Coordinates of C-alpha atoms and ligand atoms in Angstrom, one line a residue:
M1 CA 1.1 -30.6 -30.3
Q2 CA 0.2 -26.8 -29.6
N3 CA -3.6 -26.4 -31.3
S4 CA -4.4 -23.0 -32.4
I5 CA -7.1 -20.9 -31.1
S6 CA -10.1 -21.0 -33.3
E7 CA -13.4 -21.3 -33.5
K8 CA -13.7 -24.3 -31.9
E9 CA -12.8 -22.8 -28.2
Q10 CA -15.9 -20.2 -28.2
F11 CA -16.7 -21.9 -25.0
E12 CA -13.5 -20.6 -23.5
K13 CA -12.8 -17.2 -21.9
I14 CA -9.1 -18.1 -21.5
P15 CA -6.8 -19.1 -24.1
T16 CA -5.9 -23.1 -23.1
I17 CA -3.7 -25.5 -24.8
L18 CA -3.5 -29.0 -24.8
Y19 CA -0.7 -31.2 -24.3
P20 CA -0.2 -35.0 -24.2
D21 CA 0.9 -34.9 -21.2
A22 CA 3.0 -32.7 -18.8
D23 CA 6.6 -33.1 -19.7
A24 CA 5.8 -31.5 -23.2
A25 CA 4.1 -28.4 -21.6
C26 CA 6.9 -27.7 -19.3
T27 CA 9.7 -28.2 -22.2
I28 CA 8.0 -25.7 -23.9
L29 CA 7.5 -23.4 -20.9
A30 CA 11.4 -24.2 -19.7
T31 CA 11.9 -22.6 -23.3
E32 CA 9.7 -19.6 -23.1
I33 CA 11.2 -18.8 -19.6
R34 CA 14.5 -19.3 -20.7
E35 CA 13.9 -16.6 -23.6
L36 CA 12.2 -13.8 -21.3
I37 CA 15.5 -14.6 -19.0
E38 CA 17.7 -14.2 -21.8
A39 CA 15.7 -10.8 -23.5
R40 CA 16.2 -9.1 -20.1
D41 CA 19.8 -10.5 -20.2
A42 CA 20.6 -8.6 -23.5
E43 CA 18.5 -5.5 -22.2
G44 CA 20.6 -5.6 -19.1
K45 CA 17.7 -6.0 -16.9
K46 CA 16.4 -8.9 -14.2
S47 CA 13.8 -11.2 -15.2
I48 CA 10.8 -10.8 -12.5
L49 CA 9.5 -14.6 -11.9
G50 CA 6.3 -15.6 -9.6
L51 CA 6.6 -18.8 -9.1
A52 CA 4.1 -21.9 -7.7
T53 CA 4.7 -24.7 -5.6
G54 CA 2.6 -28.1 -5.3
S55 CA 3.6 -31.3 -7.7
T56 CA 2.3 -28.9 -10.6
P57 CA 5.1 -27.0 -11.5
T58 CA 7.9 -29.4 -10.1
R59 CA 8.4 -31.1 -13.9
L60 CA 8.9 -27.3 -15.0
Y61 CA 11.4 -26.9 -12.3
R62 CA 13.4 -29.9 -13.7
E63 CA 13.5 -28.8 -17.1
L64 CA 14.8 -25.2 -16.2
I65 CA 17.4 -27.1 -14.2
R66 CA 18.0 -28.8 -16.8
L67 CA 18.5 -25.4 -19.2
H68 CA 20.6 -24.0 -16.6
R69 CA 23.1 -27.4 -17.0
E70 CA 23.0 -26.2 -20.3
G71 CA 24.3 -22.9 -19.2
L72 CA 21.2 -20.6 -18.8
S73 CA 22.0 -18.5 -15.9
F74 CA 19.8 -17.2 -13.4
A75 CA 22.3 -14.4 -12.0
N76 CA 19.5 -11.6 -13.3
V77 CA 16.5 -13.7 -12.3
I78 CA 14.5 -12.2 -9.1
T79 CA 11.9 -14.7 -7.8
F80 CA 8.6 -14.3 -5.8
N81 CA 6.8 -17.3 -4.5
L82 CA 2.7 -17.1 -4.0
D83 CA 2.5 -18.3 -0.7
E84 CA 3.4 -20.3 2.0
Y85 CA 2.0 -22.2 4.9
Y86 CA 1.6 -20.1 8.5
G87 CA 3.6 -21.3 11.2
L88 CA 5.8 -23.7 9.2
E89 CA 10.0 -23.4 10.1
P90 CA 11.4 -22.9 6.7
D91 CA 13.1 -26.2 7.0
H92 CA 9.5 -27.8 8.0
P93 CA 9.7 -30.8 5.1
E94 CA 6.3 -29.3 3.9
S95 CA 7.0 -25.8 3.9
Y96 CA 7.0 -23.9 0.6
S97 CA 10.4 -22.4 1.4
R98 CA 12.1 -25.8 1.7
F99 CA 10.2 -27.0 -1.5
M100 CA 11.6 -24.5 -3.5
R101 CA 15.4 -25.1 -2.0
E102 CA 14.7 -28.5 -3.1
Q103 CA 13.1 -28.3 -6.1
L104 CA 15.0 -25.2 -8.2
F105 CA 17.0 -23.0 -6.3
D106 CA 19.5 -25.6 -4.6
H107 CA 20.2 -26.6 -8.2
I108 CA 20.6 -22.9 -10.1
N109 CA 22.9 -19.8 -9.5
I110 CA 20.2 -17.8 -8.6
P111 CA 21.2 -15.5 -5.4
K112 CA 19.6 -16.4 -2.4
A113 CA 18.6 -12.6 -1.9
N114 CA 16.9 -13.0 -4.9
T115 CA 14.5 -15.2 -4.1
H116 CA 11.4 -14.1 -1.7
V117 CA 8.8 -16.9 0.3
P118 CA 6.4 -15.6 2.3
D119 CA 7.7 -16.4 6.0
G120 CA 5.5 -18.3 7.7
L121 CA 6.6 -17.4 11.2
V122 CA 6.3 -13.9 11.1
G123 CA 4.2 -12.8 14.6
R124 CA 0.4 -12.3 14.4
H125 CA 0.8 -8.8 15.0
E126 CA 3.2 -8.0 11.9
V127 CA 1.5 -10.0 9.5
F128 CA -0.5 -7.0 7.7
E129 CA 2.8 -4.6 7.8
Y130 CA 4.9 -8.1 6.4
C131 CA 2.1 -8.5 3.6
Q132 CA 2.1 -4.8 2.0
K133 CA 6.1 -5.3 2.5
Y134 CA 6.1 -8.1 0.2
E135 CA 3.6 -6.7 -2.4
Q136 CA 5.8 -3.4 -2.0
K137 CA 9.2 -5.3 -2.8
I138 CA 7.3 -7.0 -6.3
E139 CA 6.2 -3.6 -7.3
D140 CA 10.2 -2.1 -6.3
V141 CA 11.7 -4.2 -9.0
G142 CA 9.2 -3.8 -11.6
G143 CA 6.3 -6.1 -11.1
L144 CA 6.3 -9.7 -12.3
D145 CA 7.1 -10.1 -15.7
L146 CA 5.6 -14.0 -15.2
Q147 CA 3.3 -15.6 -13.1
I148 CA 3.8 -19.5 -12.9
L149 CA 0.3 -21.1 -11.3
G150 CA -1.1 -24.3 -10.5
I151 CA -5.1 -24.6 -9.3
G152 CA -6.1 -26.2 -6.4
R153 CA -9.2 -28.3 -6.4
T154 CA -11.5 -25.2 -5.0
G155 CA -10.5 -23.5 -8.0
H156 CA -7.8 -21.5 -5.6
I157 CA -4.9 -20.0 -7.0
G158 CA -1.8 -19.3 -4.7
F159 CA -4.4 -20.1 -1.6
N160 CA -6.8 -17.5 -2.6
E161 CA -9.6 -19.8 -1.5
P162 CA -13.5 -19.8 -2.4
G163 CA -14.5 -16.3 -1.4
S164 CA -11.2 -14.7 -2.5
S165 CA -11.9 -11.1 -4.0
R166 CA -10.6 -10.2 -7.6
D167 CA -8.9 -7.2 -5.8
S168 CA -7.3 -9.1 -3.1
L169 CA -3.6 -8.6 -2.4
T170 CA -1.0 -10.5 -0.3
R171 CA -2.3 -11.2 3.7
L172 CA -3.0 -14.0 5.9
V173 CA -5.8 -16.7 4.6
N174 CA -7.7 -19.7 6.1
L175 CA -7.5 -22.6 4.2
D176 CA -10.3 -24.3 3.0
A177 CA -11.4 -28.1 4.3
L178 CA -10.7 -30.0 0.5
T179 CA -7.8 -27.7 0.6
R180 CA -6.0 -29.2 3.8
R181 CA -7.8 -32.5 2.5
D182 CA -5.8 -32.7 -0.3
A183 CA -2.7 -31.7 1.7
A184 CA -3.4 -34.7 4.3
R185 CA -1.2 -37.1 2.8
D186 CA 1.6 -35.2 2.5
F187 CA 1.1 -34.0 5.8
L188 CA 1.1 -37.6 7.5
G189 CA -2.5 -36.8 8.6
V190 CA -5.3 -33.6 8.1
E191 CA -5.0 -32.9 11.4
N192 CA -1.2 -31.8 10.7
V193 CA -1.9 -29.4 7.7
P194 CA -1.7 -26.0 8.6
R195 CA -5.2 -23.7 9.1
Y196 CA -3.9 -20.5 7.7
A197 CA -1.2 -19.4 5.3
I198 CA -0.1 -16.4 3.5
T199 CA -0.6 -15.8 0.2
M200 CA -0.5 -13.3 -2.5
G201 CA -4.1 -12.0 -3.5
V202 CA -5.3 -12.8 -6.7
G203 CA -5.1 -9.0 -7.4
T204 CA -1.3 -9.3 -7.0
I205 CA -0.8 -12.1 -9.4
L206 CA -3.7 -10.2 -12.0
K207 CA -0.9 -7.3 -11.5
A208 CA 1.8 -9.8 -13.7
R209 CA 2.3 -8.8 -16.8
K210 CA 1.9 -12.6 -18.1
V211 CA 0.0 -15.1 -16.2
V212 CA 0.9 -19.1 -16.9
L213 CA -1.7 -21.5 -15.2
M214 CA -0.5 -25.5 -15.6
A215 CA -3.1 -28.4 -14.5
W216 CA -2.6 -32.1 -14.8
G217 CA -4.6 -35.2 -14.0
E218 CA -8.6 -36.0 -14.3
G219 CA -8.5 -35.2 -10.9
K220 CA -8.1 -31.1 -11.9
A221 CA -10.6 -31.1 -15.0
E222 CA -14.0 -30.1 -13.5
V223 CA -11.9 -27.2 -11.9
V224 CA -10.3 -26.0 -14.8
A225 CA -13.4 -26.4 -17.6
S226 CA -15.2 -24.1 -15.0
A227 CA -12.5 -21.7 -14.5
I228 CA -12.3 -21.3 -18.4
Q229 CA -15.9 -21.3 -18.8
E230 CA -18.4 -20.3 -16.5
P231 CA -18.4 -16.6 -16.0
P232 CA -16.1 -15.5 -13.3
V233 CA -17.4 -15.7 -9.4
D234 CA -15.3 -15.7 -6.5
S235 CA -16.4 -19.0 -5.8
L236 CA -14.1 -19.8 -8.3
P237 CA -11.0 -17.3 -8.1
A238 CA -8.8 -18.9 -10.5
S239 CA -12.2 -17.8 -13.2
F240 CA -10.9 -14.1 -12.3
L241 CA -7.8 -14.3 -14.7
Q242 CA -10.5 -14.9 -17.7
G243 CA -9.9 -10.9 -17.6
H244 CA -6.0 -11.1 -17.7
P245 CA -4.9 -9.7 -20.9
N246 CA -1.8 -12.4 -21.2
V247 CA -3.0 -15.5 -19.9
R248 CA -3.1 -18.9 -20.8
F249 CA -3.9 -22.3 -19.4
L250 CA -1.5 -25.6 -20.1
V251 CA -3.4 -28.7 -19.7
D252 CA -2.7 -32.1 -20.6
N253 CA -5.2 -34.3 -22.2
S254 CA -6.9 -36.3 -18.6
A255 CA -7.0 -32.2 -17.0
S256 CA -8.9 -31.3 -20.6
N257 CA -11.6 -33.7 -20.3
A258 CA -14.3 -31.7 -18.9
L259 CA -13.9 -28.7 -21.4
T260 CA -17.0 -28.9 -24.0
R261 CA -14.6 -29.2 -26.6
V262 CA -13.4 -32.5 -25.3
R263 CA -16.6 -33.6 -23.8
H264 CA -18.9 -32.5 -25.7
P265 CA -17.0 -32.0 -28.9
W266 CA -20.1 -31.8 -31.4
L267 CA -21.7 -28.4 -29.3
V268 CA -18.6 -27.1 -30.7
G269 CA -17.6 -27.6 -34.3
S270 CA -17.4 -30.6 -36.7
V271 CA -16.9 -33.9 -35.2
N272 CA -14.8 -37.4 -36.5
W273 CA -17.5 -39.8 -35.9
N274 CA -15.5 -42.8 -35.3
P275 CA -17.5 -45.9 -32.8
R276 CA -16.1 -44.4 -30.0
N277 CA -17.4 -40.7 -30.8
I278 CA -21.0 -42.2 -31.6
R279 CA -21.5 -43.7 -28.6
K280 CA -19.9 -41.1 -26.4
A281 CA -22.9 -38.4 -28.1
V282 CA -25.9 -41.2 -28.1
T283 CA -24.8 -42.2 -24.6
W284 CA -24.8 -38.6 -24.1
L285 CA -28.1 -37.8 -25.9
S286 CA -30.0 -40.5 -23.7
G287 CA -29.0 -38.9 -20.3
K288 CA -29.7 -35.4 -21.7
V289 CA -33.3 -35.9 -23.0
G290 CA -33.6 -38.3 -20.1
K291 CA -34.8 -41.3 -22.5
P292 CA -33.3 -45.0 -22.9
I293 CA -31.2 -45.2 -25.9
L294 CA -33.9 -47.1 -27.8
K295 CA -36.2 -44.6 -27.5
L296 CA -34.5 -41.8 -28.8
V297 CA -36.0 -40.3 -32.3
D298 CA -34.7 -38.2 -34.9
E299 CA -36.3 -34.8 -33.2
D300 CA -33.6 -35.8 -30.2
Y301 CA -30.9 -35.8 -32.3
S302 CA -31.3 -32.3 -34.4
E303 CA -32.7 -30.3 -31.3
Q304 CA -29.7 -31.4 -29.2
G305 CA -27.0 -30.5 -31.7
L306 CA -26.2 -33.9 -33.3
A307 CA -27.8 -33.1 -36.1
E308 CA -24.4 -33.5 -38.1
L309 CA -24.2 -37.1 -36.9
L310 CA -27.8 -37.5 -37.9
T311 CA -26.9 -37.0 -41.5
E312 CA -23.6 -38.9 -41.7
H313 CA -25.3 -41.8 -39.8
G314 CA -28.8 -41.9 -38.8
P315 CA -31.8 -42.4 -38.7
A316 CA -32.1 -42.2 -34.9
Y317 CA -33.1 -46.2 -35.5
E318 CA -29.4 -47.4 -37.0
L319 CA -27.6 -45.4 -34.4
N320 CA -29.9 -46.2 -31.6
I321 CA -29.5 -49.5 -32.4
L322 CA -25.8 -49.8 -33.1
V323 CA -24.9 -47.8 -29.8
F324 CA -27.3 -50.2 -27.9
N325 CA -25.8 -52.9 -29.3
D326 CA -22.1 -52.0 -28.6
T327 CA -23.0 -51.0 -25.3
Q328 CA -24.4 -54.4 -24.6
H329 CA -21.5 -56.1 -25.9
T330 CA -19.3 -54.5 -23.7
L331 CA -21.2 -56.6 -20.6
T332 CA -20.0 -59.7 -19.5
G333 CA -19.4 -61.9 -16.9
W334 CA -16.2 -63.7 -18.1
P335 CA -13.6 -61.1 -17.9
G336 CA -11.1 -63.9 -19.1
G337 CA -13.5 -64.8 -21.7
K338 CA -15.5 -67.8 -21.9
P339 CA -14.5 -70.8 -23.2
H340 CA -16.1 -73.0 -26.1
S341 CA -18.0 -70.3 -26.8
D342 CA -18.4 -67.7 -29.8
D343 CA -16.4 -64.7 -29.0
T344 CA -17.1 -62.3 -32.0
H345 CA -19.0 -59.8 -29.8
R346 CA -17.4 -60.4 -26.7
P347 CA -14.6 -58.2 -24.8
E348 CA -12.1 -61.2 -24.6
R349 CA -11.0 -64.1 -26.3
A350 CA -12.6 -67.4 -25.5
N351 CA -9.0 -68.9 -25.9
P352 CA -6.6 -69.6 -24.4
H353 CA -8.7 -70.8 -21.5
P354 CA -7.4 -70.7 -18.6
K355 CA -5.4 -67.6 -19.4
R356 CA -2.4 -66.1 -17.2
A357 CA -3.9 -62.6 -15.7
L358 CA -1.5 -60.1 -14.7
I359 CA -2.8 -57.7 -11.9
F360 CA -0.9 -54.5 -11.5
S361 CA -2.0 -52.7 -8.2
P362 CA 0.2 -49.2 -7.7
E363 CA -0.4 -49.6 -3.9
P364 CA -2.3 -52.1 -2.1
Q365 CA -6.0 -51.6 -2.5
D366 CA -6.1 -50.3 -5.9
D367 CA -6.7 -53.5 -7.1
L368 CA -9.6 -54.3 -4.6
L369 CA -11.2 -50.5 -5.2
G370 CA -10.9 -51.0 -9.2
L371 CA -11.6 -54.5 -10.1
G372 CA -12.5 -56.8 -6.6
G373 CA -15.3 -58.3 -8.1
T374 CA -13.4 -59.5 -11.3
L375 CA -10.4 -60.2 -9.2
H376 CA -13.0 -62.7 -7.8
R377 CA -14.4 -64.3 -11.2
L378 CA -11.2 -64.5 -12.9
I379 CA -10.0 -67.0 -10.0
D380 CA -13.5 -68.6 -10.1
Q381 CA -13.5 -69.5 -13.6
G382 CA -10.3 -70.8 -13.3
H383 CA -7.8 -68.3 -14.9
E384 CA -4.5 -68.0 -12.9
V385 CA -4.4 -65.1 -11.4
T386 CA -1.2 -63.1 -10.2
V387 CA -1.8 -59.5 -7.9
A388 CA 1.8 -57.7 -8.1
Y389 CA 1.9 -54.7 -6.0
L390 CA 4.3 -51.9 -7.2
T391 CA 4.6 -50.4 -4.1
S392 CA 4.7 -51.0 -0.9
G393 CA 2.6 -48.5 0.5
N394 CA 4.3 -48.2 3.7
L395 CA 4.0 -44.3 3.6
A396 CA 0.1 -44.3 4.0
V397 CA 0.8 -46.5 7.5
P398 CA 0.2 -44.2 10.8
D399 CA 2.5 -44.6 13.4
A400 CA -0.4 -45.9 15.7
D401 CA -0.2 -49.0 13.6
A402 CA 3.3 -49.7 13.5
I403 CA 2.8 -49.6 17.5
K404 CA 0.7 -52.2 17.3
A405 CA 2.7 -54.2 15.3
T406 CA 5.5 -54.1 17.6
E407 CA 3.5 -54.5 20.5
L408 CA 2.5 -57.9 18.6
I409 CA 6.0 -59.1 18.1
L410 CA 6.7 -58.6 21.6
D411 CA 3.6 -60.6 22.8
A412 CA 4.4 -63.7 20.4
A413 CA 8.2 -63.8 21.9
E414 CA 6.7 -63.9 25.0
V415 CA 4.3 -66.8 24.6
A416 CA 7.0 -68.3 23.0
G417 CA 9.2 -68.0 25.9
D418 CA 12.0 -66.0 24.0
T419 CA 12.3 -62.5 24.1
E420 CA 15.7 -62.1 23.2
T421 CA 15.6 -62.7 19.7
G422 CA 16.3 -60.6 16.1
E423 CA 12.4 -60.5 15.9
T424 CA 12.7 -58.7 19.6
R425 CA 15.7 -56.7 18.9
F426 CA 14.0 -55.6 15.6
A427 CA 10.7 -54.7 17.5
H428 CA 12.6 -52.9 20.5
K429 CA 14.5 -51.0 18.2
V430 CA 11.3 -49.4 16.1
Q431 CA 9.7 -48.5 19.2
D432 CA 12.5 -46.5 19.9
Q433 CA 13.0 -44.5 16.4
L434 CA 8.9 -43.8 16.8
R435 CA 9.7 -42.4 19.9
N436 CA 12.6 -40.0 19.0
K437 CA 11.0 -39.0 15.7
E438 CA 10.3 -35.8 14.9
Q439 CA 7.0 -34.5 13.8
F440 CA 6.8 -35.1 10.2
S441 CA 10.6 -36.1 9.6
L442 CA 10.5 -39.2 7.4
D443 CA 10.6 -42.7 8.7
T444 CA 13.5 -45.0 9.3
P445 CA 14.3 -47.6 7.1
E446 CA 13.1 -49.7 9.9
I447 CA 10.1 -48.2 10.6
R448 CA 9.0 -48.1 6.4
R449 CA 10.0 -51.8 6.7
L450 CA 7.7 -52.7 9.2
K451 CA 5.0 -50.3 8.2
G452 CA 5.1 -52.2 4.3
M453 CA 4.8 -55.5 6.5
I454 CA 1.6 -54.1 7.5
R455 CA 0.1 -53.6 4.6
R456 CA 1.3 -56.8 2.9
G457 CA -0.6 -58.5 5.7
E458 CA -3.5 -56.1 4.7
A459 CA -2.9 -57.5 1.2
R460 CA -2.9 -61.2 1.4
A461 CA -6.1 -61.1 3.8
A462 CA -7.7 -58.8 1.0
C463 CA -6.6 -61.3 -1.6
L464 CA -8.0 -64.3 0.0
Q465 CA -11.0 -62.4 0.6
C466 CA -11.3 -62.8 -2.9
G467 CA -10.0 -66.6 -3.3
L468 CA -6.3 -65.7 -4.5
P469 CA -4.1 -68.3 -2.8
I470 CA -1.7 -65.8 -1.2
E471 CA 1.4 -67.5 -2.8
R472 CA 0.2 -65.4 -6.6
I473 CA 1.0 -62.7 -4.7
R474 CA 4.0 -60.1 -5.6
F475 CA 5.2 -57.2 -3.9
L476 CA 7.5 -55.7 -5.7
D477 CA 8.4 -52.8 -3.5
L478 CA 9.6 -50.5 -6.3
P479 CA 12.7 -48.6 -5.1
F480 CA 11.1 -45.0 -6.4
Y481 CA 8.8 -45.5 -3.7
E482 CA 11.1 -46.5 -1.1
K483 CA 13.6 -44.0 -1.7
G484 CA 11.1 -40.8 -2.2
R485 CA 7.9 -39.1 -0.3
Y486 CA 4.5 -38.3 -1.7
R487 CA 4.7 -35.6 -5.1
Q488 CA 8.6 -35.9 -4.9
F489 CA 9.2 -39.6 -6.2
M490 CA 11.8 -39.8 -9.1
P491 CA 11.8 -43.3 -10.7
T492 CA 14.8 -44.7 -12.7
D493 CA 15.3 -47.6 -15.2
D494 CA 15.6 -49.8 -11.6
D495 CA 11.7 -49.4 -11.5
E496 CA 10.9 -50.7 -14.9
S497 CA 13.5 -53.2 -15.0
V498 CA 11.8 -54.9 -11.2
V499 CA 8.1 -55.0 -13.8
A500 CA 10.2 -56.4 -17.0
T501 CA 11.7 -59.1 -14.8
L502 CA 8.0 -60.0 -13.9
L503 CA 6.4 -59.6 -17.1
N504 CA 8.9 -61.9 -18.7
V505 CA 8.3 -64.8 -15.6
I506 CA 4.6 -64.6 -16.0
Q507 CA 4.3 -64.1 -19.9
P508 CA 0.6 -63.4 -19.2
H509 CA -2.6 -63.5 -21.9
Q510 CA -4.2 -60.2 -20.1
V511 CA -2.7 -57.3 -17.9
Y512 CA -4.9 -55.2 -15.7
L513 CA -3.4 -51.6 -14.6
T514 CA -4.5 -48.0 -13.4
G515 CA -3.4 -44.6 -13.3
N516 CA -3.3 -43.4 -16.9
L517 CA -5.1 -40.5 -16.4
A518 CA -4.0 -39.6 -12.3
D519 CA -2.3 -36.5 -11.4
P520 CA 1.5 -37.2 -13.2
S521 CA 3.3 -36.6 -10.0
S522 CA 1.0 -39.5 -8.2
V523 CA 1.9 -43.0 -7.0
Q524 CA -1.1 -44.5 -9.6
A525 CA 0.5 -42.2 -12.6
L526 CA 4.1 -43.0 -12.2
G527 CA 2.8 -46.7 -11.5
F528 CA 1.1 -46.8 -14.9
K529 CA 4.3 -45.4 -16.6
I530 CA 6.7 -47.6 -15.3
V531 CA 4.4 -50.7 -16.4
E532 CA 3.7 -49.3 -19.4
S533 CA 7.5 -48.5 -20.7
A534 CA 8.4 -52.4 -19.4
L535 CA 5.1 -53.3 -21.8
N536 CA 6.7 -51.3 -24.6
K537 CA 10.0 -52.8 -24.5
A538 CA 8.1 -56.6 -24.4
K539 CA 6.7 -55.7 -28.1
A540 CA 8.8 -58.1 -29.4
S541 CA 8.3 -61.1 -26.9
P542 CA 5.9 -63.7 -28.4
W543 CA 4.0 -63.7 -25.3
F544 CA 3.0 -59.7 -26.2
S545 CA 1.1 -60.3 -29.4
D546 CA -1.7 -62.7 -27.7
C547 CA -2.0 -60.4 -24.4
F548 CA -4.9 -58.1 -24.1
L549 CA -4.3 -54.9 -21.8
W550 CA -7.4 -53.5 -19.5
L551 CA -7.4 -50.5 -17.8
Y552 CA -9.6 -50.2 -14.2
R553 CA -10.2 -47.5 -12.1
S554 CA -9.9 -47.0 -8.5
A555 CA -13.2 -45.5 -7.0
D556 CA -12.5 -42.0 -7.0
R557 CA -12.4 -42.1 -10.8
E558 CA -15.8 -42.4 -12.5
W559 CA -16.6 -44.1 -15.7
N560 CA -18.4 -42.6 -19.0
I561 CA -20.3 -45.4 -20.3
H562 CA -19.0 -45.1 -23.7
E563 CA -15.4 -45.6 -22.7
L564 CA -15.7 -49.2 -21.6
D565 CA -14.9 -51.9 -23.4
M566 CA -15.6 -54.4 -21.0
S567 CA -18.0 -54.2 -18.1
V568 CA -18.9 -57.1 -15.5
P569 CA -21.4 -57.1 -14.0
L570 CA -21.4 -58.3 -9.9
S571 CA -24.5 -59.7 -8.0
P572 CA -25.3 -58.2 -4.5
D573 CA -23.3 -61.0 -2.7
E574 CA -20.2 -60.3 -5.4
L575 CA -20.4 -56.5 -4.3
A576 CA -20.8 -57.6 -0.6
N577 CA -17.3 -59.6 -0.6
K578 CA -15.5 -56.8 -2.3
V579 CA -16.3 -54.5 0.4
K580 CA -15.3 -57.1 2.5
G581 CA -12.1 -57.3 1.0
I582 CA -11.3 -53.6 1.2
Y583 CA -12.2 -53.5 4.8
Q584 CA -9.1 -55.9 5.2
H585 CA -7.0 -52.8 4.2
Q586 CA -7.8 -51.6 7.5
T587 CA -4.6 -48.7 8.0
Q588 CA -6.3 -47.1 5.0
R589 CA -9.6 -46.6 6.0
N590 CA -9.0 -42.6 7.1
Q591 CA -5.9 -42.6 4.9
T592 CA -6.6 -42.4 1.4
P593 CA -7.6 -38.6 -0.4
M594 CA -10.7 -40.1 -1.1
A595 CA -11.6 -40.9 2.9
G596 CA -13.7 -37.9 4.2
Q597 CA -14.9 -36.5 0.8
G598 CA -18.4 -38.9 2.0
G599 CA -17.2 -41.5 3.6
E600 CA -14.7 -44.7 4.1
V601 CA -13.1 -45.7 1.1
W602 CA -14.9 -49.0 0.8
K603 CA -18.2 -46.6 0.5
L604 CA -17.0 -44.7 -2.5
A605 CA -16.0 -48.1 -4.2
E606 CA -19.4 -49.5 -4.0
A607 CA -21.2 -46.0 -4.9
A608 CA -18.9 -46.0 -7.4
D609 CA -19.7 -49.3 -8.9
R610 CA -23.6 -48.9 -8.6
E611 CA -23.4 -46.0 -10.4
I612 CA -21.9 -47.7 -13.3
A613 CA -24.8 -50.0 -13.0
C614 CA -27.4 -47.1 -12.6
K615 CA -26.0 -45.9 -15.6
F616 CA -26.8 -49.1 -18.1
D617 CA -29.9 -49.1 -16.4
A618 CA -30.9 -45.6 -17.5
L619 CA -29.6 -46.5 -21.0
G620 CA -32.4 -48.9 -21.4
L621 CA -29.8 -52.2 -20.6
A622 CA -30.1 -54.3 -18.0
E623 CA -30.1 -53.9 -14.5
Y624 CA -27.7 -54.9 -12.5
E625 CA -26.8 -54.9 -8.6
A626 CA -23.5 -53.3 -10.0
I627 CA -20.3 -53.3 -12.8
E628 CA -16.8 -53.1 -12.6
G629 CA -15.5 -51.1 -16.0
F630 CA -12.5 -51.5 -18.0
Q631 CA -11.4 -49.9 -21.1
R632 CA -8.9 -51.8 -23.7
H633 CA -5.5 -49.9 -23.7
Q634 CA -3.9 -50.2 -27.0
Ligands
GLP701 C1 -1.6 -25.7 -3.4 C2 -1.5 -24.5 -3.8 C3 -1.4 -24.0 -5.1 C4 -1.0 -25.0 -6.2 C5 -2.2 -26.3 -5.3 C6 -2.4 -27.4 -6.2 O1 -2.8 -25.7 -2.5 N1 -1.1 -23.1 -2.8 O2 -0.6 -22.9 -5.2 O3 -2.0 -24.7 -7.1 O4 -1.7 -26.6 -4.4 O5 -1.4 -28.4 -6.0 P1 -1.0 -29.6 -7.1 O6 0.1 -28.8 -7.7 O7 0.4 -30.3 -5.8 O8 -1.8 -30.1 -7.6

């Protein structure tokens, strides 16, 4: 799937290769590393690798471990890690030292003495000298043959936050507020995220003979595009890689979304003018020149680089009408199809009615954020709706809420006059465990059960708010989540079989799912993959041929109008009701990574739905209060 570098990439100042997904990219990079190690071995030399942490390289490390099991030896490999949180013990669950052992070193034959991760515990007074020595050690072994990088949403590489200079070397740095918020989930709260880190400098990285940066998921798309396409600036340290003689970016489809060749391909070269691309270009043009679709004229097209489209499908009048109607036809107040009506231009079929709709929510609350209004509509219109929560979401419940719940159990027991019950013993046990829990240690199974129950209660209250009877809720508690922690989940066939069983029981006419563009290690992306592969296996079942799959998005993922196949308008009351539903997820108010980026999560959901409505309005379509968007998944 490697695209060769051509004039198409004229906007790109760093060679960038697009892959269908992270696994495909990592397989190729791991092979390249194997070849490097083998070539160096043959010369009797060591291979010097610069390594990164975070969720981005985990797939690469899995692949390297696989290659090791097939015979690749790491005995002559020396590694230097980019960075480490300052103040963390090497055994702390979030320390990069531990991460490297768990994700790679413990599974390959690399001598421990050959691995280097900056020491987060070195004293303040020794830090300067320590960092100089780290640099020196890299020099002493002949410099890095290859440096692997991820990228943070601030554009940082290693922990070189905005403001880092091109020449910076290994040093102690302050962490940016956004970086700390992004790490908040791993550290169970932003207040626990260290404020400082030791990191190799931009200059250290640029000295490597080869640099490969990987980026997955839509969340990285904007920063990746800026690093590749904008002039290098210290407010975006990754952009300094533009000056490197042997650098490459590997991105998956969703992380490439903001590159000009993907976002505005007509500015880069010839385009296949299929209906989706036509909609994309015309809605973009409308925004660009600030006119509603039906007022666009030939000159608008030709002056903005769309002459080819005009020649192939023009004149403007024809194109305008085509896109206006296509976009108009996505709008429906009947997400389950309108019975007894002509459905030629409707996103959903009129029949059968009612339909069995199955909504998969990766964690409790994703459903409400993405389709709380549509859920309400479906129920009102008589469809048989089931909401299935793939995971319990227990990792995102603060301890304080668990303590409150235990107190409630004990109070209820007292009211009932029976304080020696199984429930009270459970509550006391959880209280003891919480009291003895070390900071950042994993919750016990009992605490996780209780936290899961808290989220079940919230999910039920939220669904009730949307009119869904609680017996229509399924809590699947997929095992990958119960056994794992953020960024380190490992789904197995057991997860898929839970989903497959449910699909066969419900035999839905509609399935709603989300997470297709998310960071591949997120719960949302893993949930998507699990559901998708269960659906793939169901393809032979008779119900499948009569089933529409609809993709929805959480509040932090913006829709572009051309991407929509179904747009469900919400009235002010429906929007308010959705917000009330989201509000029932009380433990989540400050937990999601989105929270803190401008308010609580319900505000973001409200703003996202209003934003879609504004986009329709600006295109010259009807003006609604808010809209929830969906894309048909083939
Ligand atoms: C941290 C690390 C970086 C990493 C970034 C992105 O800040 N210091 O090296 O690239 O996170 O993390 P992730 O790969 O989890 O998205």
